[in-house]
Amino acid sequence: MFSLGNLFFQIKVIDTFKKMCTTFLGTGEPGSETKKEVKFNEPGGICVSADGQQLYVADTNNHVVRIIELESKKVTKVRNHSQQFFDLAAS
């Protein structure tokens, strides 16, 4: 299960079986992204794709929708009908 930490600027994974909560992406600091990490600025909504392979994140104060490949953590930023790619796993 995924959860937003909009006051913590992170995406969390909640494992209900292990009763653990871990950070999936986000540094805990507001911002955008660098070559090595993604930062969120009050993520406000999430949705998992129908095939369970991607997570869509409404990054509210960055004014973008991010598409995260769950297995690789590759992040696509969608804004103004264009897409910009960066790959955190390759860093």
XYZ file of C-alpha atoms in Angstrom:
91
model
C 0.000 0.000 0.000
C 1.314 3.467 -0.875
C 0.752 6.619 1.123
C 1.591 10.272 0.611
C 3.580 12.207 3.123
C 2.639 15.612 1.784
C 3.953 17.354 4.891
C 7.095 15.214 4.656
C 7.407 15.503 0.854
C 7.723 11.731 0.367
C 5.959 8.665 -1.007
C 5.705 5.933 1.629
C 5.113 2.192 1.389
C 2.980 0.687 4.125
C 3.432 -3.038 4.687
C 0.397 -4.104 6.701
C 1.748 -7.631 7.229
C 5.067 -6.502 8.702
C 3.465 -3.416 10.279
C 6.174 -1.211 8.765
C 6.239 2.101 6.934
C 9.229 2.935 4.704
C 10.125 5.748 2.329
C 9.761 4.716 -1.315
C 10.803 8.026 -2.937
C 11.432 11.562 -1.790
C 14.095 13.167 0.350
C 11.886 14.740 2.980
C 12.778 18.182 1.667
C 10.475 20.135 -0.657
C 11.686 20.687 -4.184
C 11.805 19.233 -7.660
C 14.408 16.730 -8.876
C 18.120 16.502 -9.421
C 20.039 13.972 -11.493
C 20.268 11.644 -8.478
C 17.017 12.083 -6.583
C 13.427 13.120 -6.905
C 11.910 15.639 -4.557
C 8.213 16.279 -4.133
C 6.500 19.471 -3.102
C 3.294 18.486 -1.331
C 2.247 15.400 -3.289
C -1.527 15.509 -3.246
C -2.803 12.338 -4.879
C -1.712 8.902 -6.043
C -3.101 6.169 -8.263
C -1.725 2.761 -9.261
C -2.011 1.776 -12.937
C -4.392 -1.027 -13.909
C -1.489 -3.452 -14.431
C 0.096 -2.523 -11.083
C 3.380 -1.502 -12.713
C 3.194 2.294 -12.341
C 2.301 4.812 -9.684
C 0.886 8.186 -10.742
C 1.617 11.045 -8.344
C 0.069 14.515 -8.414
C 2.997 16.660 -7.254
C 0.881 19.644 -6.300
C 3.285 22.542 -5.779
C 5.612 21.437 -8.582
C 2.551 21.517 -10.888
C 3.366 18.148 -12.465
C 2.126 14.590 -12.604
C 4.858 12.020 -12.108
C 4.698 8.453 -13.378
C 6.883 6.095 -11.365
C 7.840 2.640 -12.636
C 7.444 0.668 -9.411
C 10.062 -1.992 -10.115
C 12.874 0.252 -11.391
C 11.858 3.572 -9.736
C 12.255 5.276 -13.121
C 10.357 8.562 -12.969
C 8.624 10.299 -15.861
C 7.508 13.871 -15.373
C 4.443 14.914 -17.370
C 3.845 18.642 -17.794
C 2.238 20.768 -20.480
C 1.512 17.788 -22.738
C 5.187 16.775 -22.854
C 7.213 14.212 -20.966
C 10.673 14.496 -19.473
C 12.486 11.339 -18.359
C 15.083 10.706 -15.719
C 16.121 7.385 -14.278
C 16.969 7.250 -10.566
C 18.033 3.609 -10.801
C 20.762 4.486 -13.331
C 22.369 7.057 -11.004
